[in-house]
XYZ file of C-alpha atoms in Angstrom:
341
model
C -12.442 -39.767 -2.177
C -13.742 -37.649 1.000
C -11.571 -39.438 3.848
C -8.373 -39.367 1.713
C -8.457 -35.815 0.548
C -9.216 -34.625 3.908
C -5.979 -36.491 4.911
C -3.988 -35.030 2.113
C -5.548 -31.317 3.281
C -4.435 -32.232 7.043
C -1.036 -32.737 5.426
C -0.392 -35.744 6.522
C 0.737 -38.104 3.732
C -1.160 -41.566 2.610
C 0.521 -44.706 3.756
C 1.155 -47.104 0.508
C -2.355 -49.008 1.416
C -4.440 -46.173 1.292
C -2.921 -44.570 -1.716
C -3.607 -48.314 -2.997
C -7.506 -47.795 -1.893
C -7.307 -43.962 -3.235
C -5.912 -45.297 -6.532
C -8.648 -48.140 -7.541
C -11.413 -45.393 -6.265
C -9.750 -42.923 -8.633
C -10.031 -45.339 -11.383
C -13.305 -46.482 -10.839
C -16.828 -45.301 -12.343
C -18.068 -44.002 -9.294
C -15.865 -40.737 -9.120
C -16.377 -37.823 -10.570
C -14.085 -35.376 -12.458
C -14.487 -32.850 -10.066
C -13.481 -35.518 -6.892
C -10.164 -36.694 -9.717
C -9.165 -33.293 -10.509
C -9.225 -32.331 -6.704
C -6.857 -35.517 -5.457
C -4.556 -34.862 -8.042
C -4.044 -30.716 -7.651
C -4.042 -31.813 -3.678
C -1.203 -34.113 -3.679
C 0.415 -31.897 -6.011
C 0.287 -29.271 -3.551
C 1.197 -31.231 -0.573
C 4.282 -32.960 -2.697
C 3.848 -36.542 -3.323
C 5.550 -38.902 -1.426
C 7.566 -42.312 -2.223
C 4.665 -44.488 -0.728
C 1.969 -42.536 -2.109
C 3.901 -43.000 -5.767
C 4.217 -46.611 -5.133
C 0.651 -47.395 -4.158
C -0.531 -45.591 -7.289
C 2.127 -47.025 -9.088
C 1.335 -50.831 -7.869
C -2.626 -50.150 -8.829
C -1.009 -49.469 -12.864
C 0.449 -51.990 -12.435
C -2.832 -54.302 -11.250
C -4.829 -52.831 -14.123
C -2.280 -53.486 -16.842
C -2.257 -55.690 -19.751
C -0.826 -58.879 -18.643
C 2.400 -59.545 -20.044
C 3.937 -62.961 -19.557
C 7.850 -62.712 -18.895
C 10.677 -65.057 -17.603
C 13.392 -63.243 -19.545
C 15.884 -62.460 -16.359
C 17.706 -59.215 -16.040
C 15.291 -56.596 -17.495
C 16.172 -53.394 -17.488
C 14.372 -49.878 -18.842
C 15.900 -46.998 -19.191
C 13.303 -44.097 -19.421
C 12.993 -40.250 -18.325
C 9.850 -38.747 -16.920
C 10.234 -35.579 -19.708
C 8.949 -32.474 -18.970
C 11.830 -30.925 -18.849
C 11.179 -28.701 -21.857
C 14.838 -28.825 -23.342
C 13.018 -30.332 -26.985
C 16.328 -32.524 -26.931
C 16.247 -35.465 -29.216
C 15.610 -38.998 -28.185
C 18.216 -40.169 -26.083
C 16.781 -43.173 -24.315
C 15.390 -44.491 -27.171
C 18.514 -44.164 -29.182
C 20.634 -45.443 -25.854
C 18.150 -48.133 -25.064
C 19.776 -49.694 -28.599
C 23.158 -49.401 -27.673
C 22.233 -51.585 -24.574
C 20.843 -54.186 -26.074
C 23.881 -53.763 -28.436
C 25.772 -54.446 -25.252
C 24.183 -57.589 -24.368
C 21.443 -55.907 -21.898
C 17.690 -57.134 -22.082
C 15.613 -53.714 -22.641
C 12.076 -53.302 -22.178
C 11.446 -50.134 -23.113
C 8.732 -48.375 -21.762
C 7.521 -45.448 -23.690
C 4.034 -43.055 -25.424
C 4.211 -40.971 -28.149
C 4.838 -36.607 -27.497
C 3.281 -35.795 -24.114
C 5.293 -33.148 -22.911
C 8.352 -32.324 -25.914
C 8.121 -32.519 -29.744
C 8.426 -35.752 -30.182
C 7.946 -38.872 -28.065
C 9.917 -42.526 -28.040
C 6.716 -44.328 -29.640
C 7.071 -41.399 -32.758
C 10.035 -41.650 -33.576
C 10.011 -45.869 -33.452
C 7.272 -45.606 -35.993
C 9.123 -43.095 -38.630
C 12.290 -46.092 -38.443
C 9.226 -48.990 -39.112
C 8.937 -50.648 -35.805
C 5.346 -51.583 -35.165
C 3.858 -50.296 -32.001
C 0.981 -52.975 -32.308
C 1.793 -56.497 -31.931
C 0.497 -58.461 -28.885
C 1.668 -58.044 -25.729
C 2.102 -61.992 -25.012
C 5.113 -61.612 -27.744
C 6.948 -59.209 -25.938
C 8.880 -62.095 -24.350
C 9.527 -63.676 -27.597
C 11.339 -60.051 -28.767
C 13.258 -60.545 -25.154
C 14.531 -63.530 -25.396
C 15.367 -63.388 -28.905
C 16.318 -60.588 -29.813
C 17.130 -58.689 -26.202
C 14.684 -55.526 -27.011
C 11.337 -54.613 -27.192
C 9.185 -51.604 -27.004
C 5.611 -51.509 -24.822
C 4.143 -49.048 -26.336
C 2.384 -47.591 -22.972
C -1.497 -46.813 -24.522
C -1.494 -51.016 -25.393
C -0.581 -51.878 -21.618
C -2.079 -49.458 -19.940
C -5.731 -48.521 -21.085
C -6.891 -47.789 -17.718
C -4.703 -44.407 -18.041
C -6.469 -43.211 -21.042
C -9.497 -41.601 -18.497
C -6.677 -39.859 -16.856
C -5.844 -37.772 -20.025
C -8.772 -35.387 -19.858
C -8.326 -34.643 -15.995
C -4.662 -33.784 -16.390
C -5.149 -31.492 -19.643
C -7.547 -29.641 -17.612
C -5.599 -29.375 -14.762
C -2.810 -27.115 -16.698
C -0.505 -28.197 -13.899
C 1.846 -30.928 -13.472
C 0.571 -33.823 -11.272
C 1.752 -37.226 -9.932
C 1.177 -38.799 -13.422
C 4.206 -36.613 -14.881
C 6.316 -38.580 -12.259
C 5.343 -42.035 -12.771
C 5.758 -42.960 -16.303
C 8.797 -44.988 -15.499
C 7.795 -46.691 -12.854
C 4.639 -48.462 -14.919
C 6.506 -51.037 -17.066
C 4.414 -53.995 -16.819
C 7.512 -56.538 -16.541
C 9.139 -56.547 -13.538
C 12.251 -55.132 -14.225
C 15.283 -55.851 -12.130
C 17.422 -52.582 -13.082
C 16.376 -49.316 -14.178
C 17.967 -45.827 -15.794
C 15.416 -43.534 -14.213
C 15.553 -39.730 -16.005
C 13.545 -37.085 -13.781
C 13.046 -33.369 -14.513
C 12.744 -33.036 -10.652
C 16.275 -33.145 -8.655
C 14.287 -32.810 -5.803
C 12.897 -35.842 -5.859
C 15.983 -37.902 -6.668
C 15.865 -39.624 -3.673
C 12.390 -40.147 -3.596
C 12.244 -41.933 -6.911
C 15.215 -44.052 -5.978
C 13.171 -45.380 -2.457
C 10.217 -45.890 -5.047
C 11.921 -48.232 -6.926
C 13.605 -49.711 -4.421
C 9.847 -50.689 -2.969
C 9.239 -51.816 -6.651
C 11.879 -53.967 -6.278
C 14.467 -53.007 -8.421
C 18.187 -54.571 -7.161
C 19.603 -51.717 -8.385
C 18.995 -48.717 -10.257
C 20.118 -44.681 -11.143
C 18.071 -41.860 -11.040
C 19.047 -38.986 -12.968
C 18.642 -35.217 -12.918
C 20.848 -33.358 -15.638
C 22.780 -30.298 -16.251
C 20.080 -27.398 -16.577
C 17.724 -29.967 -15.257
C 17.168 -32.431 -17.908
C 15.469 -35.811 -17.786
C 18.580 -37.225 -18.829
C 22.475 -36.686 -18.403
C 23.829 -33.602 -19.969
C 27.320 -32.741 -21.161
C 26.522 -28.977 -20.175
C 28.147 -29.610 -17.033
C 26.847 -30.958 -13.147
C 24.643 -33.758 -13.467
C 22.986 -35.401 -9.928
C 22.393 -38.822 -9.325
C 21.134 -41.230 -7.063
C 22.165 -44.870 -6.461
C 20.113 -47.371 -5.533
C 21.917 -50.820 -4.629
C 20.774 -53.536 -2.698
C 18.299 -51.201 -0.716
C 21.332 -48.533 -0.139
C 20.855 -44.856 -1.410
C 23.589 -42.967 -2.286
C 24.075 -39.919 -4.040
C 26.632 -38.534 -6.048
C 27.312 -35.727 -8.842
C 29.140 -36.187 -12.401
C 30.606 -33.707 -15.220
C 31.577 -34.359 -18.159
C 35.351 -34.287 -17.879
C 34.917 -36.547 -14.975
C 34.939 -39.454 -17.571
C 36.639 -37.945 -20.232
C 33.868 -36.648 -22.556
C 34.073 -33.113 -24.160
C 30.969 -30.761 -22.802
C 28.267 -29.449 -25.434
C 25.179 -27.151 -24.469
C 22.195 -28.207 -24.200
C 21.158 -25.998 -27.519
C 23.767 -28.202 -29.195
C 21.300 -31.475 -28.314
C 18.062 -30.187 -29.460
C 16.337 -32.458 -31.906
C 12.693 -31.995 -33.670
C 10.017 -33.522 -35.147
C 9.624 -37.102 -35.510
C 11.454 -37.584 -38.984
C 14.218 -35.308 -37.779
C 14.869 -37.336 -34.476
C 14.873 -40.672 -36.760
C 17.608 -39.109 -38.372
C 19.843 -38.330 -35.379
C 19.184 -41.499 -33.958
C 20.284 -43.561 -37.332
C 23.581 -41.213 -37.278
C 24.333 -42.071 -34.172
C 23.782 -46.156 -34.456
C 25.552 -45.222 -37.457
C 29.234 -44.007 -35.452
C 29.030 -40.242 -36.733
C 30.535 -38.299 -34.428
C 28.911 -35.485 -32.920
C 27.424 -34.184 -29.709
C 24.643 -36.256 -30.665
C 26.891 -39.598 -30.260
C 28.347 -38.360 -27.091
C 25.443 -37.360 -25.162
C 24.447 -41.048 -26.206
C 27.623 -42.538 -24.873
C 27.431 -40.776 -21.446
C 23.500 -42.133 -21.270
C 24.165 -45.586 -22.196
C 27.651 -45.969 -20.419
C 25.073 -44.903 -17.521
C 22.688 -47.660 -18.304
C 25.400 -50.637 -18.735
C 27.007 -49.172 -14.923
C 22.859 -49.115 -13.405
C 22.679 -52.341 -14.893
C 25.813 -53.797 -13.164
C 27.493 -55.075 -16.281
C 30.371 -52.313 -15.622
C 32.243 -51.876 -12.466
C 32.400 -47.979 -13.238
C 30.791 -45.320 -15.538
C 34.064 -45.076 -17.558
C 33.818 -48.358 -17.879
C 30.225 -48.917 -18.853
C 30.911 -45.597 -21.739
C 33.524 -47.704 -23.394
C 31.093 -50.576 -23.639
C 28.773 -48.613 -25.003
C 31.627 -47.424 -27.768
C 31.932 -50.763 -28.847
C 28.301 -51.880 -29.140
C 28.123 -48.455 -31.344
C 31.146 -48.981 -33.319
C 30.470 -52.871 -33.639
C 27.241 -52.277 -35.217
C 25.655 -53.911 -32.643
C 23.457 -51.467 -31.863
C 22.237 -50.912 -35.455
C 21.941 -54.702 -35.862
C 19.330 -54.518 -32.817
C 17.307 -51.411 -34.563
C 17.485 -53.542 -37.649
C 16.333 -56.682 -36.316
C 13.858 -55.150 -34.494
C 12.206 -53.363 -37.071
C 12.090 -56.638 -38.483
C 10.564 -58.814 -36.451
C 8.004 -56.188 -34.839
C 6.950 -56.144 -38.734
C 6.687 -59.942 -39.000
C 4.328 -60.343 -35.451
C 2.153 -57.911 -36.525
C 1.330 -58.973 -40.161
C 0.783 -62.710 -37.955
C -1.854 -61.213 -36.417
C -3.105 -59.612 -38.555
């Protein structure tokens, strides 16, 4: 770790290869806790940079379970939390109204890291199973056009970096990179970030990722996802292009709600907001959801505009679409597992 962290202390950042060579040195037996917890609170200090999240990102990647995929046009849409609003589950409960819409969804997620309740949690209280084998992930993509990787089953190399990070007591390049880790390689992404600053940033990481196209999102009162409190910032990745741009709520014709009025709670309780929404009950539960998956459809292409891609969403809620995927699911998540078992 010696020649990179005097790098990082020189302030000069690490080019994608070395953060590559950094990354498989930080994983490996031969480093000590001390040498971990140093590289980490160093970058942190320095401020990480988009090749020095990719080459970390790419060495996840390496180290995951394998997961066979040649389901085209996967999407996630996934925040990096940590932005201590204790809201409920919004991409989880979004990521069904895309698949409602006809989106494939590989969603990406880990039980409560930093809020009350995580996507994994609250996927478990409706009776999806977080355990059947990876190589079926495909199957749930092509058939049914979602399934959840459950991020402790593809990733067990992360599960060293737990102990490092609690110690640290300060947020490091792992509370950026969630994500980015989705074993499949995904061809759109929703990307929520508690960071604005690094909007741009995390758009030029995906782009090297290789997303075609993708949003990254920083909220009203700086949410991981979009807020109808007011001024939410975005950045647009298409085709390698960056652009940024900034959206209320009355800019597409949805009423605005405080962030208090979004808070959700434990497990059980975020079940239940989630099922009334999939349901059609209106509240600023359902709209918050609209706004994030109208989001998703427009990142994913399959809406021209954001208006556009919130009426979709409407109709995959009101349909039952949505539900039907939750339901279905549910299960078939049941049915792999008990096969295995």
């Amino acid at each position: 770790m010696k020649p990179y962290l005097e790098k990082i202390l020189s302030e000069n950042g690490l080019n994608i290869e070395e953060m590559k060579s950094a990354s498989r040195v930080l994983f490996s037996d031969d480093v000590s806790e001390g040498e971990m917890g140093a590289f980490l609170a160093t970058l942190n200090f320095k401020g990480e940079t988009a090749e020095e999240i990719t080459g970390l990102v790419e060495v996840i990647k390496e180290k995951a379970v394998p997961i066979p995929c040649s389901v085209p046009h996967v999407m996630d849409n996934c925040g990096t939390g940590g932005d201590q609003s204790h809201s409920f589950n919004i991409s989880s409960t979004a990521a069904f109204v895309l698949a409602g819409a006809g989106i494939k969804v590989a969603k990406h997620g880990n039980r409560s890291v930093s809020s009350k309740t995580g996507s994994a949690d609250v996927l478990e209280i409706l009776g999806v199973s977080l355990s059947f084998p990876a190589e079926k992930i495909e199957e749930l993509l092509d058939q049914i056009g979602i399934a959840f990787l459950f991020a402790p089953n593809v990733h067990p190399a992360l599960k060293k970096m737990m102990k490092i990070r609690k110690d640290l007591r300060i947020p490091t390049i792992f509370n950026l990179i969630g994500p980015l880790t989705n074993p499949i390689e995904l061809e759109t992404q929703l990307l929520g970030i508690y960071r604005r600053d690094m909007l741009e940033t995390m758009a030029e990481v995906l782009h090297r990722l290789g997303r075609k196209r993708a949003l990254v999102i920083n909220g009203a009162g700086y949410l991981d996802e979009a807020s109808l409190s007011g001024e939410n910032h975005f950045a647009l990745l298409d085709q390698g292009d960056i652009h940024t741009f900034t959206l209320s709520p009355e800019d597409v014709g949805l009423p605005t709600y405080t962030n208090e009025e979004i808070r959700g709670g434990d497990a059980k309780k975020n079940s239940e907001i989630l099922l009334s929404v999939l349901n059609g009950e209106q509240s600023p539960y359902r709209d918050t959801v609209l706004l994030n998956a109208g989001l998703g459809i427009y990142a994913n292409g399959a809406a021209n505009n954001i208006e556009e891609g919130i009426q979709l969403a409407k109709e995959s809620i009101d349909s039952k679409a949505a539900l039907n995927k939750l339901n279905t699911l549910i299960e078939v998540s049941r049915k792999l597992t008990q096969e295995v078992i």
